[in-house]
């Protein structure tokens, strides 16, 4: 994100509060990204559409109260989407009668669609990521899936950038260990590690 | 937002670097890709535009209303021969000594505020609802909430923003108080296309000097109107008019 990009969005915001057509610019810029964010977590197009729509409707309703925090409007949209996805995940957890609510965001084991739409490799990685603490999962995925910068992630998850950077590094190391089967018990709760180990052994 | 991948504790050796790169690739590639359907995007776009209207109606703020109203009014001015059917304008002789203009709109059953003349993103009301707005406005049930306008190439257009309640829902309609001279149309079009946004932003940010204030009486209410004027490259002097009724008027 450049200062120029932020300046342009600040102009858009002034206009969006005056003219609905100006809000279109935010919509055009972020609709696909927010949709992808929702889709990657839910794996379901219909749910992703619902969550995307609700994200923009919520953002629009609170437009007048929006305050800049040094990052683009997109970070604000991601934050709304994140809360909505979490609510959706909690519903999944309740339905699946799981006790660990932190596994819901990316864990393909929670979502039967994962078996259909994801490759084995994708499932392995997502299962490994799902072992991380919820906020670290989110930081890692915002970085790798959505391509956000550390300051942008900090704005989305409501942490300071230093903490984000630390968690990003630690999360990444933990995923690496999980995939290599060096963390936890790969035979039981770490299928990603088991898969990786199996691939290494077969190689 | 641009994709950015920082170095987060990657190993330094060539082999370590390669393993790190592979991990980064695995993590990136674990994203499930897809894009929204065009039909969904269009539908949500329409819903947002519609909601903006409702939101705007529920939060009557003259400043917020001004720009969209001018767009609506200008659409009517530019593309149709609506004239000033909604109002019979009684101008008491321009700015008199006390700086008072009197506008006495008389409804003649004309079309409401150019609502059907602009795209969905500005007005998304159906015809039946528009007709009910028209009836309510013509019945004198409207309340003035603001006045705004533009002077370009020496010609001025003024718009009244009127609030009416239709089916229990408050609605803002735009009514032309003063029509712009057709000779000024090319300059106005050029201004809207190239400089209106900058001008509005500058006004919001307090960067355009106030060139004057004056009182008007519109729909029986006393309105204090502020004018903001500055030179616009390729257009000449441009003035934005913005006013709200005085409390208790």
Coordinates of N, CA, C and O in Angstrom, one line a residue, chain B residues 172-245:
Chain B
X172 N -36.3 11.8 0.3 CA -35.8 13.1 -0.1 C -36.0 13.2 -1.6 O -35.5 12.4 -2.4
X173 N -36.6 14.3 -2.1 CA -36.7 14.5 -3.5 C -36.0 15.8 -3.9 O -35.9 16.7 -3.0
X174 N -35.6 15.9 -5.1 CA -34.9 17.1 -5.6 C -35.8 17.9 -6.5 O -36.4 17.3 -7.4
X175 N -35.8 19.2 -6.3 CA -36.7 20.0 -7.2 C -35.9 21.2 -7.7 O -35.2 21.9 -6.9
X176 N -36.0 21.4 -8.9 CA -35.2 22.5 -9.6 C -35.9 23.9 -9.2 O -37.0 24.1 -9.5
X177 N -35.1 24.7 -8.6 CA -35.6 26.1 -8.3 C -35.2 27.0 -9.4 O -36.0 27.9 -9.7
X178 N -34.0 26.9 -9.9 CA -33.6 27.8 -10.9 C -32.8 27.0 -12.0 O -31.9 26.2 -11.6
X179 N -33.3 27.1 -13.2 CA -32.7 26.3 -14.3 C -31.4 27.0 -14.8 O -31.4 28.2 -14.9
X180 N -30.5 26.2 -15.2 CA -29.3 26.8 -15.8 C -29.5 27.1 -17.3 O -30.2 26.4 -18.0
X181 N -28.9 28.2 -17.7 CA -29.0 28.6 -19.1 C -28.4 27.5 -20.0 O -27.3 27.1 -19.7
X182 N -29.1 27.2 -21.0 CA -28.6 26.1 -21.9 C -27.2 26.5 -22.5 O -26.4 25.6 -22.8
X183 N -26.9 27.8 -22.6 CA -25.6 28.1 -23.2 C -24.5 27.7 -22.3 O -23.3 27.6 -22.7
X184 N -24.8 27.5 -21.0 CA -23.7 27.1 -20.0 C -23.6 25.6 -20.0 O -22.7 25.1 -19.3
X185 N -24.4 24.9 -20.7 CA -24.4 23.4 -20.6 C -23.0 22.8 -20.9 O -22.5 22.0 -20.2
X186 N -22.4 23.2 -22.0 CA -21.1 22.6 -22.3 C -20.1 22.8 -21.2 O -19.3 21.8 -20.8
X187 N -20.0 24.0 -20.6 CA -19.1 24.2 -19.5 C -19.5 23.3 -18.3 O -18.6 22.8 -17.6
X188 N -20.8 23.2 -18.0 CA -21.2 22.4 -16.9 C -20.9 21.0 -17.1 O -20.4 20.3 -16.1
X189 N -21.1 20.5 -18.3 CA -20.8 19.1 -18.6 C -19.3 18.8 -18.4 O -18.9 17.9 -17.7
X190 N -18.5 19.8 -18.9 CA -17.0 19.7 -18.8 C -16.6 19.7 -17.3 O -15.8 18.9 -16.8
X191 N -17.3 20.5 -16.5 CA -17.0 20.7 -15.1 C -17.3 19.4 -14.4 O -16.5 18.8 -13.6
X192 N -18.5 18.8 -14.7 CA -18.9 17.6 -14.0 C -17.9 16.4 -14.3 O -17.6 15.7 -13.4
X193 N -17.5 16.4 -15.6 CA -16.7 15.3 -16.0 C -15.3 15.4 -15.4 O -14.6 14.4 -15.1
X194 N -14.8 16.6 -15.3 CA -13.4 16.7 -15.0 C -13.0 17.3 -13.7 O -11.9 17.1 -13.1
X195 N -13.9 18.1 -13.1 CA -13.5 18.8 -11.9 C -14.4 18.8 -10.7 O -14.1 19.3 -9.7
X196 N -15.6 18.3 -10.9 CA -16.6 18.4 -9.8 C -16.2 17.7 -8.6 O -16.3 18.2 -7.5
X197 N -15.6 16.5 -8.8 CA -15.2 15.7 -7.6 C -14.1 16.5 -6.8 O -14.2 16.6 -5.6
X198 N -13.1 17.0 -7.5 CA -12.1 17.7 -6.8 C -12.7 18.9 -6.1 O -12.3 19.2 -5.0
X199 N -13.6 19.6 -6.7 CA -14.2 20.7 -6.1 C -15.0 20.4 -4.9 O -14.8 21.0 -3.8
X200 N -15.7 19.3 -4.9 CA -16.5 18.9 -3.7 C -15.6 18.5 -2.6 O -15.8 18.8 -1.4
X201 N -14.5 17.7 -2.9 CA -13.6 17.3 -1.9 C -13.0 18.6 -1.3 O -12.8 18.7 0.0
X202 N -12.6 19.5 -2.1 CA -12.0 20.8 -1.6 C -13.0 21.5 -0.7 O -12.6 22.1 0.3
X203 N -14.2 21.6 -1.1 CA -15.2 22.2 -0.2 C -15.3 21.5 1.1 O -15.3 22.2 2.2
X204 N -15.4 20.2 1.1 CA -15.5 19.4 2.3 C -14.3 19.7 3.2 O -14.4 19.7 4.4
X205 N -13.1 19.8 2.6 CA -11.9 20.0 3.4 C -11.7 21.5 3.7 O -10.7 21.8 4.3
X206 N -12.6 22.3 3.4 CA -12.5 23.8 3.7 C -11.5 24.5 2.9 O -10.9 25.5 3.3
X207 N -11.2 24.0 1.7 CA -10.1 24.6 0.9 C -10.7 25.6 -0.1 O -9.9 26.3 -0.8
X208 N -12.0 25.7 -0.2 CA -12.5 26.6 -1.2 C -13.1 27.8 -0.4 O -13.9 27.6 0.5
X209 N -12.6 29.0 -0.7 CA -13.1 30.2 0.1 C -14.6 30.5 -0.1 O -15.1 30.3 -1.1
X210 N -15.1 30.9 1.0 CA -16.5 31.4 1.0 C -16.6 32.7 0.3 O -15.9 33.7 0.6
X211 N -17.4 32.8 -0.7 CA -17.5 34.0 -1.5 C -18.7 34.8 -1.1 O -18.9 35.9 -1.6
X212 N -19.5 34.3 -0.3 CA -20.7 35.1 0.1 C -21.8 34.2 0.8 O -21.7 33.0 0.7
X213 N -22.7 34.9 1.5 CA -23.8 34.2 2.0 C -25.1 35.0 1.7 O -25.0 36.3 1.5
X214 N -26.2 34.4 1.6 CA -27.4 35.2 1.4 C -28.6 34.4 1.9 O -28.5 33.2 2.1
X215 N -29.6 35.1 2.2 CA -30.9 34.4 2.7 C -31.8 34.2 1.5 O -31.9 35.1 0.6
X216 N -32.5 33.1 1.5 CA -33.6 32.9 0.6 C -34.8 32.4 1.3 O -34.6 31.9 2.5
X217 N -35.9 32.5 0.7 CA -37.1 31.9 1.3 C -37.6 30.9 0.3 O -38.0 31.2 -0.8
X218 N -37.6 29.7 0.8 CA -38.0 28.6 -0.1 C -39.1 27.8 0.6 O -38.9 27.4 1.8
X219 N -40.2 27.6 0.0 CA -41.3 26.8 0.6 C -41.7 27.5 2.0 O -42.0 26.7 2.9
X220 N -41.6 28.7 2.0 CA -41.9 29.4 3.2 C -40.9 29.4 4.4 O -41.1 29.9 5.5
X221 N -39.8 28.7 4.0 CA -38.8 28.7 5.1 C -37.6 29.5 4.7 O -37.2 29.6 3.6
X222 N -37.0 30.1 5.7 CA -35.8 31.0 5.5 C -34.6 30.1 5.5 O -34.3 29.3 6.4
X223 N -33.8 30.3 4.4 CA -32.6 29.5 4.2 C -31.4 30.3 4.1 O -31.4 31.3 3.4
X224 N -30.4 30.0 4.9 CA -29.1 30.7 4.8 C -28.2 29.9 3.8 O -27.9 28.7 4.1
X225 N -27.9 30.5 2.7 CA -27.1 29.8 1.7 C -25.6 30.4 1.7 O -25.4 31.6 1.6
X226 N -24.7 29.5 1.6 CA -23.3 29.9 1.6 C -22.8 29.6 0.2 O -23.1 28.5 -0.4
X227 N -22.0 30.5 -0.4 CA -21.4 30.3 -1.7 C -19.9 30.1 -1.6 O -19.2 30.8 -0.8
X228 N -19.4 29.1 -2.3 CA -18.0 28.8 -2.3 C -17.5 28.9 -3.8 O -18.0 28.3 -4.7
X229 N -16.5 29.8 -4.0 CA -16.1 30.1 -5.3 C -14.6 29.9 -5.5 O -13.8 30.3 -4.6
X230 N -14.3 29.3 -6.6 CA -12.8 29.3 -7.0 C -12.7 29.1 -8.5 O -13.6 28.6 -9.1
X231 N -11.5 29.5 -9.0 CA -11.2 29.3 -10.4 C -11.0 27.9 -10.7 O -10.2 27.2 -10.0
X232 N -11.6 27.4 -11.7 CA -11.3 26.0 -12.2 C -10.7 26.0 -13.6 O -11.2 26.6 -14.5
X233 N -9.6 25.4 -13.7 CA -8.8 25.4 -14.9 C -9.7 24.9 -16.1 O -10.3 23.9 -16.0
X234 N -9.7 25.7 -17.1 CA -10.4 25.3 -18.3 C -11.9 25.6 -18.3 O -12.7 25.4 -19.2
X235 N -12.4 26.0 -17.1 CA -13.9 26.2 -16.9 C -14.1 27.7 -16.6 O -15.0 28.3 -17.1
X236 N -13.3 28.2 -15.7 CA -13.4 29.6 -15.3 C -13.9 29.6 -13.8 O -13.7 28.6 -13.1
X237 N -14.6 30.6 -13.4 CA -15.0 30.7 -12.0 C -16.2 29.8 -11.8 O -17.2 29.8 -12.6
X238 N -16.1 29.0 -10.8 CA -17.2 28.1 -10.4 C -17.7 28.4 -9.0 O -16.8 28.6 -8.1
X239 N -19.0 28.4 -8.8 CA -19.5 28.6 -7.4 C -20.4 27.5 -7.0 O -21.2 27.0 -7.8
X240 N -20.2 27.0 -5.8 CA -21.1 26.0 -5.3 C -21.9 26.6 -4.2 O -21.4 27.3 -3.3
X241 N -23.2 26.4 -4.3 CA -24.2 27.0 -3.4 C -24.7 25.9 -2.4 O -25.0 24.8 -2.9
X242 N -24.7 26.2 -1.2 CA -25.1 25.2 -0.2 C -25.8 25.8 0.9 O -25.3 26.8 1.6
X243 N -27.0 25.4 1.3 CA -27.7 26.1 2.4 C -28.7 25.1 3.1 O -29.1 24.1 2.5
X244 N -29.0 25.5 4.3 CA -30.0 24.7 5.0 C -31.0 25.7 5.7 O -30.6 26.8 6.0
X245 N -32.2 25.3 5.9 CA -33.2 26.2 6.5 C -32.8 26.5 7.9 O -32.2 25.7 8.6

